[in-house]
Amino acid sequence: MDTYCIMQVPGDASVRDSMTQAFDRLEEIDKKFNALNPTSPVYRFNHENSPITDPEIVGLVQTALDVSAKSDGALDITVFPLVDLWGFYGSTPHLPGDGKIQACLKHVGWKNLAIEGGKLIKHRPDMALDFGAIAKGYGVGEAVKVLKNCGIRSALVDAGGDLYMLGTRYGKPWHVGIREPRGTGVFGGMKLTDRSMATSGDYERYFIKAGVRYHHIFDPKTGYPAHGLISATAITPDPTLADAYSTALFVLGAERALKLVATTPDLECVLVTEAGRVLISPRLQKSMAMTDLTLAGQTGK
Ligand code: AMP
Ligand code: MG
């Protein structure tokens, strides 16, 4: 998944075995959902147009499609051709010509995916899947399942900013913060138990050209990086949904994101706008402690 993963499990050395099993499960998921791994069914679906029958992959696609429908296509796992065109799979992302971006958009569109008789098919052969917006959250959920099956009742799992807080930490809720989008610290402390929290930000993968920041989260309608927000955090019980919604909220921008959160049960959010304003969903406001958000070191838009 091209990121770190940290697990904290309070206990003695006997919890190590369980943690190893949870890490193994994460690696299994990484291999399966990595669109760049030639042995994965996702790779064959993308390159050879062979349908996907693996129920685990089909299940995660169904979850992604549900969030696509709810977010008016802000989350769209068919963005692979766009991410590829912009060079974000390699080490030197770059700004493509507008003509190429417009041509590429023809290959993007979640409505051209279909699940028929448990099989995932695509209506256009030139489409390809990218699970980058949802697989980490799914992985966190699966890792937590492994820990629970091993009898663990208290843990924090963090895969590159996608977190799950299981139970309590020595009897008190886990205390977590959100990374400052333009700094190295955190802002906005929250106490959570049996909850997940995922953040999408424009600071994870980006390049700056002529003073403009171009990052890795695309608006599937325009083909360009989504703008308006610089950080979007989703808080909800299910880590897969937290991951999917963090990306969707980021793409939607403040106004539409807050509307979606207001109509989605059990979903809360913390958004940071380009201007540095922090917006917290009303139900969450009373339980969140804020520190000043400094946009130190901000470069570009
Ligand atoms: P996240 O950090 O969870 O927001 O996921 C971002 C990653 O998801 C990117 O690196 C891309 O691989 C992929 N991605 C970018 N834009 C979208 C989008 N609008 N919908 C779904 N996946 C996306
Ligand atoms: Mg995400």
Short mmCIF file of C-alpha atoms and ligand atoms in Angstrom, two decimals:
data_model
loop_
_atom_site.label_atom_id
_atom_site.label_comp_id
_atom_site.label_asym_id
_atom_site.label_seq_id
_atom_site.Cartn_x
_atom_site.Cartn_y
_atom_site.Cartn_z
CA MET A 1 0.00 0.00 0.00
CA ASP A 2 3.07 2.17 -0.19
CA THR A 3 2.71 3.44 3.35
CA TYR A 4 3.51 2.56 6.97
CA CYS A 5 1.39 0.53 9.37
CA ILE A 6 1.59 0.76 13.12
CA MET A 7 -0.24 -1.40 15.66
CA GLN A 8 -0.37 -0.70 19.37
CA VAL A 9 -1.65 -3.51 21.56
CA PRO A 10 -1.39 -2.99 25.30
CA GLY A 11 -0.28 -6.20 26.97
CA ASP A 12 2.74 -8.38 27.55
CA ALA A 13 4.95 -10.11 24.98
CA SER A 14 2.25 -12.71 24.34
CA VAL A 15 0.35 -10.27 22.08
CA ARG A 16 3.18 -10.33 19.52
CA ASP A 17 1.93 -13.48 17.80
CA SER A 18 -1.49 -11.94 17.26
CA MET A 19 0.11 -8.80 15.85
CA THR A 20 2.21 -10.85 13.44
CA GLN A 21 -0.93 -12.58 12.20
CA ALA A 22 -2.65 -9.22 11.75
CA PHE A 23 0.35 -7.86 9.78
CA ASP A 24 0.32 -11.02 7.60
CA ARG A 25 -3.34 -10.42 6.81
CA LEU A 26 -2.55 -6.82 5.82
CA GLU A 27 0.16 -8.02 3.45
CA GLU A 28 -2.25 -10.48 1.89
CA ILE A 29 -4.72 -7.65 1.23
CA ASP A 30 -1.98 -5.43 -0.13
CA LYS A 31 -0.99 -8.09 -2.67
CA LYS A 32 -4.56 -8.84 -3.69
CA PHE A 33 -5.75 -5.26 -4.20
CA ASN A 34 -2.57 -3.77 -5.61
CA ALA A 35 -3.34 -2.86 -9.22
CA LEU A 36 0.38 -2.89 -10.02
CA ASN A 37 0.93 -6.50 -8.86
CA PRO A 38 0.91 -8.72 -12.01
CA THR A 39 -0.28 -11.75 -10.03
CA SER A 40 -3.39 -10.02 -8.71
CA PRO A 41 -6.82 -10.57 -10.29
CA VAL A 42 -7.14 -6.77 -10.32
CA TYR A 43 -4.15 -6.55 -12.65
CA ARG A 44 -5.68 -9.12 -15.01
CA PHE A 45 -9.02 -7.31 -14.91
CA ASN A 46 -7.27 -4.06 -15.78
CA HIS A 47 -5.00 -5.38 -18.52
CA GLU A 48 -6.72 -8.43 -19.97
CA ASN A 49 -10.33 -7.61 -19.29
CA SER A 50 -10.85 -10.89 -17.40
CA PRO A 51 -13.83 -10.69 -15.02
CA ILE A 52 -13.19 -10.83 -11.28
CA THR A 53 -14.82 -13.72 -9.42
CA ASP A 54 -12.96 -13.45 -6.09
CA PRO A 55 -15.81 -12.69 -3.64
CA GLU A 56 -13.58 -10.56 -1.43
CA ILE A 57 -12.69 -8.22 -4.30
CA VAL A 58 -16.25 -8.16 -5.64
CA GLY A 59 -17.48 -7.33 -2.13
CA LEU A 60 -15.12 -4.38 -1.76
CA VAL A 61 -16.08 -3.12 -5.24
CA GLN A 62 -19.73 -3.25 -4.16
CA THR A 63 -18.94 -1.13 -1.09
CA ALA A 64 -17.06 1.35 -3.29
CA LEU A 65 -19.95 1.52 -5.75
CA ASP A 66 -22.41 2.21 -2.91
CA VAL A 67 -20.28 5.17 -1.78
CA SER A 68 -19.92 6.34 -5.41
CA ALA A 69 -23.72 6.41 -5.67
CA LYS A 70 -24.09 8.28 -2.36
CA SER A 71 -21.36 10.81 -3.20
CA ASP A 72 -22.47 11.57 -6.76
CA GLY A 73 -19.38 9.84 -8.11
CA ALA A 74 -16.85 11.74 -5.98
CA LEU A 75 -15.39 8.35 -5.05
CA ASP A 76 -14.69 6.45 -8.24
CA ILE A 77 -12.38 3.43 -8.18
CA THR A 78 -12.09 3.55 -11.99
CA VAL A 79 -9.67 6.51 -11.75
CA PHE A 80 -6.69 4.26 -12.58
CA PRO A 81 -6.12 5.76 -16.08
CA LEU A 82 -6.08 9.29 -14.62
CA VAL A 83 -3.68 8.45 -11.78
CA ASP A 84 -1.49 6.73 -14.37
CA LEU A 85 -1.61 9.65 -16.83
CA TRP A 86 -0.54 12.08 -14.11
CA GLY A 87 2.35 9.76 -13.23
CA PHE A 88 1.33 9.14 -9.62
CA TYR A 89 2.19 5.43 -9.85
CA GLY A 90 5.80 6.38 -10.55
CA SER A 91 8.24 8.65 -8.80
CA THR A 92 7.90 11.67 -11.11
CA PRO A 93 4.28 12.83 -11.35
CA HIS A 94 3.74 15.63 -13.85
CA LEU A 95 1.08 17.88 -15.36
CA PRO A 96 -0.34 16.29 -18.54
CA GLY A 97 -1.78 18.31 -21.42
CA ASP A 98 -5.46 19.15 -21.11
CA GLY A 99 -6.32 17.22 -24.30
CA LYS A 100 -4.86 14.06 -22.81
CA ILE A 101 -6.80 14.58 -19.59
CA GLN A 102 -10.08 15.01 -21.48
CA ALA A 103 -9.38 11.89 -23.58
CA CYS A 104 -8.53 9.94 -20.43
CA LEU A 105 -11.85 10.87 -18.78
CA LYS A 106 -13.65 8.72 -21.36
CA HIS A 107 -12.15 5.65 -19.66
CA VAL A 108 -13.28 6.70 -16.19
CA GLY A 109 -16.75 6.03 -14.83
CA TRP A 110 -18.00 3.76 -12.06
CA LYS A 111 -21.33 3.32 -13.83
CA ASN A 112 -19.56 1.20 -16.44
CA LEU A 113 -18.78 -1.44 -13.82
CA ALA A 114 -21.33 -4.16 -13.17
CA ILE A 115 -21.65 -7.07 -10.79
CA GLU A 116 -23.59 -9.87 -12.46
CA GLY A 117 -24.07 -13.24 -10.79
CA GLY A 118 -21.30 -12.43 -8.32
CA LYS A 119 -18.87 -11.58 -11.12
CA LEU A 120 -17.35 -8.14 -11.71
CA ILE A 121 -17.34 -7.06 -15.35
CA LYS A 122 -16.66 -3.81 -17.17
CA HIS A 123 -18.66 -2.40 -20.03
CA ARG A 124 -15.61 -0.71 -21.55
CA PRO A 125 -12.42 -2.75 -22.06
CA ASP A 126 -10.20 0.31 -21.51
CA MET A 127 -11.29 0.79 -17.89
CA ALA A 128 -9.08 -0.05 -14.91
CA LEU A 129 -9.45 -0.19 -11.13
CA ASP A 130 -7.46 1.54 -8.40
CA PHE A 131 -8.24 0.55 -4.81
CA GLY A 132 -5.97 3.23 -3.32
CA ALA A 133 -8.89 5.12 -1.78
CA ILE A 134 -10.43 2.18 0.04
CA ALA A 135 -8.04 -0.79 0.46
CA LYS A 136 -6.15 0.64 3.43
CA GLY A 137 -9.35 1.02 5.41
CA TYR A 138 -10.43 -2.48 4.45
CA GLY A 139 -7.01 -3.77 5.51
CA VAL A 140 -7.31 -2.04 8.89
CA GLY A 141 -10.71 -3.66 9.44
CA GLU A 142 -9.36 -7.10 8.56
CA ALA A 143 -6.33 -6.64 10.82
CA VAL A 144 -8.66 -5.72 13.68
CA LYS A 145 -10.74 -8.84 12.98
CA VAL A 146 -7.61 -10.98 13.31
CA LEU A 147 -6.69 -9.31 16.61
CA LYS A 148 -10.22 -9.78 17.96
CA ASN A 149 -10.20 -13.45 16.94
CA CYS A 150 -7.00 -13.81 18.94
CA GLY A 151 -8.87 -12.51 21.98
CA ILE A 152 -7.47 -8.98 21.93
CA ARG A 153 -9.90 -6.37 23.22
CA SER A 154 -7.74 -3.28 23.06
CA ALA A 155 -5.70 -2.04 20.11
CA LEU A 156 -4.93 0.84 17.82
CA VAL A 157 -4.19 0.07 14.17
CA ASP A 158 -2.91 2.86 11.91
CA ALA A 159 -2.23 2.19 8.23
CA GLY A 160 -0.94 5.44 6.77
CA GLY A 161 -3.52 7.66 8.47
CA ASP A 162 -6.40 5.18 8.42
CA LEU A 163 -7.01 4.28 12.05
CA TYR A 164 -9.16 1.97 14.12
CA MET A 165 -9.39 2.29 17.86
CA LEU A 166 -10.49 -0.99 19.44
CA GLY A 167 -11.83 -0.83 22.98
CA THR A 168 -9.94 1.38 25.40
CA ARG A 169 -6.34 2.05 26.29
CA TYR A 170 -5.87 0.95 29.91
CA GLY A 171 -9.52 1.80 30.59
CA LYS A 172 -9.62 5.18 28.85
CA PRO A 173 -10.72 5.93 25.27
CA TRP A 174 -7.91 6.21 22.73
CA HIS A 175 -6.86 9.83 22.27
CA VAL A 176 -6.06 10.60 18.65
CA GLY A 177 -5.26 13.71 16.67
CA ILE A 178 -5.41 14.73 13.02
CA ARG A 179 -2.24 15.70 11.23
CA GLU A 180 -1.75 19.38 10.47
CA PRO A 181 -1.96 19.57 6.69
CA ARG A 182 0.87 22.12 6.46
CA GLY A 183 2.90 21.18 9.49
CA THR A 184 4.34 18.19 11.26
CA GLY A 185 2.16 18.19 14.37
CA VAL A 186 -1.46 17.37 14.97
CA PHE A 187 -4.56 19.44 15.62
CA GLY A 188 -7.97 18.52 16.95
CA GLY A 189 -7.71 15.88 19.64
CA MET A 190 -10.53 13.36 19.95
CA LYS A 191 -11.29 10.49 22.30
CA LEU A 192 -12.56 7.46 20.46
CA THR A 193 -13.41 3.87 21.18
CA ASP A 194 -14.53 1.22 18.66
CA ARG A 195 -14.34 3.82 15.91
CA SER A 196 -12.30 4.39 12.81
CA MET A 197 -10.90 7.63 11.52
CA ALA A 198 -9.40 8.16 8.07
CA THR A 199 -7.84 11.29 6.62
CA SER A 200 -7.32 12.22 2.98
CA GLY A 201 -4.97 15.12 2.34
CA ASP A 202 -3.29 17.01 -0.46
CA TYR A 203 0.06 16.72 1.36
CA GLU A 204 0.58 12.99 0.98
CA ARG A 205 1.57 12.82 -2.69
CA TYR A 206 1.95 15.98 -4.70
CA PHE A 207 4.19 18.17 -6.81
CA ILE A 208 4.25 21.92 -7.21
CA LYS A 209 4.41 23.59 -10.59
CA ALA A 210 4.34 27.36 -11.11
CA GLY A 211 3.24 27.80 -7.50
CA VAL A 212 0.30 25.41 -7.84
CA ARG A 213 0.08 22.19 -5.84
CA TYR A 214 -1.05 19.16 -7.83
CA HIS A 215 -1.88 16.15 -5.67
CA HIS A 216 -3.12 12.57 -5.97
CA ILE A 217 -6.84 12.86 -5.18
CA PHE A 218 -8.74 13.48 -8.39
CA ASP A 219 -12.11 14.93 -9.14
CA PRO A 220 -13.39 12.25 -11.56
CA LYS A 221 -15.58 14.87 -13.25
CA THR A 222 -12.74 17.22 -14.24
CA GLY A 223 -9.71 14.92 -14.40
CA TYR A 224 -7.74 17.39 -12.22
CA PRO A 225 -6.84 17.17 -8.52
CA ALA A 226 -9.85 18.13 -6.41
CA HIS A 227 -9.59 21.59 -4.88
CA GLY A 228 -11.29 23.43 -2.04
CA LEU A 229 -10.13 21.24 0.85
CA ILE A 230 -6.61 20.34 1.93
CA SER A 231 -7.63 17.69 4.47
CA ALA A 232 -10.78 15.63 5.01
CA THR A 233 -11.25 13.26 7.94
CA ALA A 234 -14.11 10.81 8.19
CA ILE A 235 -15.08 9.16 11.49
CA THR A 236 -17.40 6.18 11.48
CA PRO A 237 -17.50 2.66 12.99
CA ASP A 238 -16.45 0.80 9.81
CA PRO A 239 -12.85 1.45 8.65
CA THR A 240 -13.60 0.61 5.00
CA LEU A 241 -16.30 3.27 4.94
CA ALA A 242 -14.10 5.75 6.80
CA ASP A 243 -11.49 5.39 4.05
CA ALA A 244 -14.02 5.58 1.22
CA TYR A 245 -15.74 8.61 2.70
CA SER A 246 -12.54 10.49 3.52
CA THR A 247 -11.68 10.46 -0.19
CA ALA A 248 -15.26 11.25 -1.25
CA LEU A 249 -15.55 14.19 1.20
CA PHE A 250 -12.22 15.56 0.03
CA VAL A 251 -13.41 15.54 -3.59
CA LEU A 252 -16.84 16.99 -2.77
CA GLY A 253 -15.48 20.11 -1.07
CA ALA A 254 -16.76 21.70 2.15
CA GLU A 255 -20.36 22.49 1.35
CA ARG A 256 -21.33 19.25 -0.36
CA ALA A 257 -19.27 17.19 2.09
CA LEU A 258 -21.13 18.63 5.10
CA LYS A 259 -24.46 17.94 3.38
CA LEU A 260 -23.51 14.32 2.75
CA VAL A 261 -22.36 13.88 6.36
CA ALA A 262 -25.62 15.39 7.67
CA THR A 263 -27.64 12.75 5.81
CA THR A 264 -25.41 9.74 6.50
CA PRO A 265 -26.00 7.97 9.84
CA ASP A 266 -22.94 7.43 12.01
CA LEU A 267 -20.63 9.53 9.83
CA GLU A 268 -18.77 12.55 11.22
CA CYS A 269 -16.11 14.72 9.65
CA VAL A 270 -13.39 17.29 10.18
CA LEU A 271 -12.51 19.33 7.11
CA VAL A 272 -9.75 21.87 6.52
CA THR A 273 -10.29 24.36 3.70
CA GLU A 274 -7.61 25.86 1.45
CA ALA A 275 -7.90 29.03 3.53
CA GLY A 276 -7.10 27.06 6.70
CA ARG A 277 -10.62 27.03 8.15
CA VAL A 278 -11.51 23.97 10.16
CA LEU A 279 -15.08 22.71 9.77
CA ILE A 280 -16.42 20.08 12.15
CA SER A 281 -19.70 18.25 11.65
CA PRO A 282 -22.22 19.52 14.24
CA ARG A 283 -22.65 16.23 16.15
CA LEU A 284 -18.88 15.98 16.63
CA GLN A 285 -18.29 19.56 17.75
CA LYS A 286 -18.93 18.97 21.43
CA SER A 287 -16.51 16.05 21.67
CA MET A 288 -13.57 17.58 19.88
CA ALA A 289 -10.82 19.63 21.45
CA MET A 290 -9.13 21.97 19.01
CA THR A 291 -5.68 23.39 19.05
CA ASP A 292 -4.81 26.29 16.75
CA LEU A 293 -4.28 25.14 13.24
CA THR A 294 -1.14 26.66 11.84
CA LEU A 295 -0.50 26.49 8.14
CA ALA A 296 3.23 26.69 8.64
CA GLY A 297 5.35 26.05 5.60
CA GLN A 298 2.49 26.39 3.14
CA THR A 299 3.69 26.57 -0.43
CA GLY A 300 1.50 26.82 -3.45
CA LYS A 301 -2.25 26.68 -3.52
P1 AMP B 1 -6.99 8.37 -0.02
O1 AMP B 1 -5.64 8.72 0.51
O2 AMP B 1 -7.70 7.30 0.74
O3 AMP B 1 -7.86 9.56 -0.22
O4 AMP B 1 -6.79 7.68 -1.47
C1 AMP B 1 -6.15 8.36 -2.51
C2 AMP B 1 -5.77 7.39 -3.60
O5 AMP B 1 -6.97 6.88 -4.22
C3 AMP B 1 -4.96 8.03 -4.71
O6 AMP B 1 -3.58 7.87 -4.49
C4 AMP B 1 -5.44 7.30 -5.95
O7 AMP B 1 -4.73 6.09 -6.08
C5 AMP B 1 -6.90 6.98 -5.64
N1 AMP B 1 -7.84 8.05 -6.03
C6 AMP B 1 -7.59 9.34 -6.38
N2 AMP B 1 -8.73 10.02 -6.61
C7 AMP B 1 -9.75 9.14 -6.40
C8 AMP B 1 -11.18 9.24 -6.48
N3 AMP B 1 -11.80 10.37 -6.77
N4 AMP B 1 -11.90 8.11 -6.20
C9 AMP B 1 -11.27 6.94 -5.88
N5 AMP B 1 -9.95 6.79 -5.81
C10 AMP B 1 -9.18 7.88 -6.04
MG MG B 2 -9.69 7.01 1.29
#
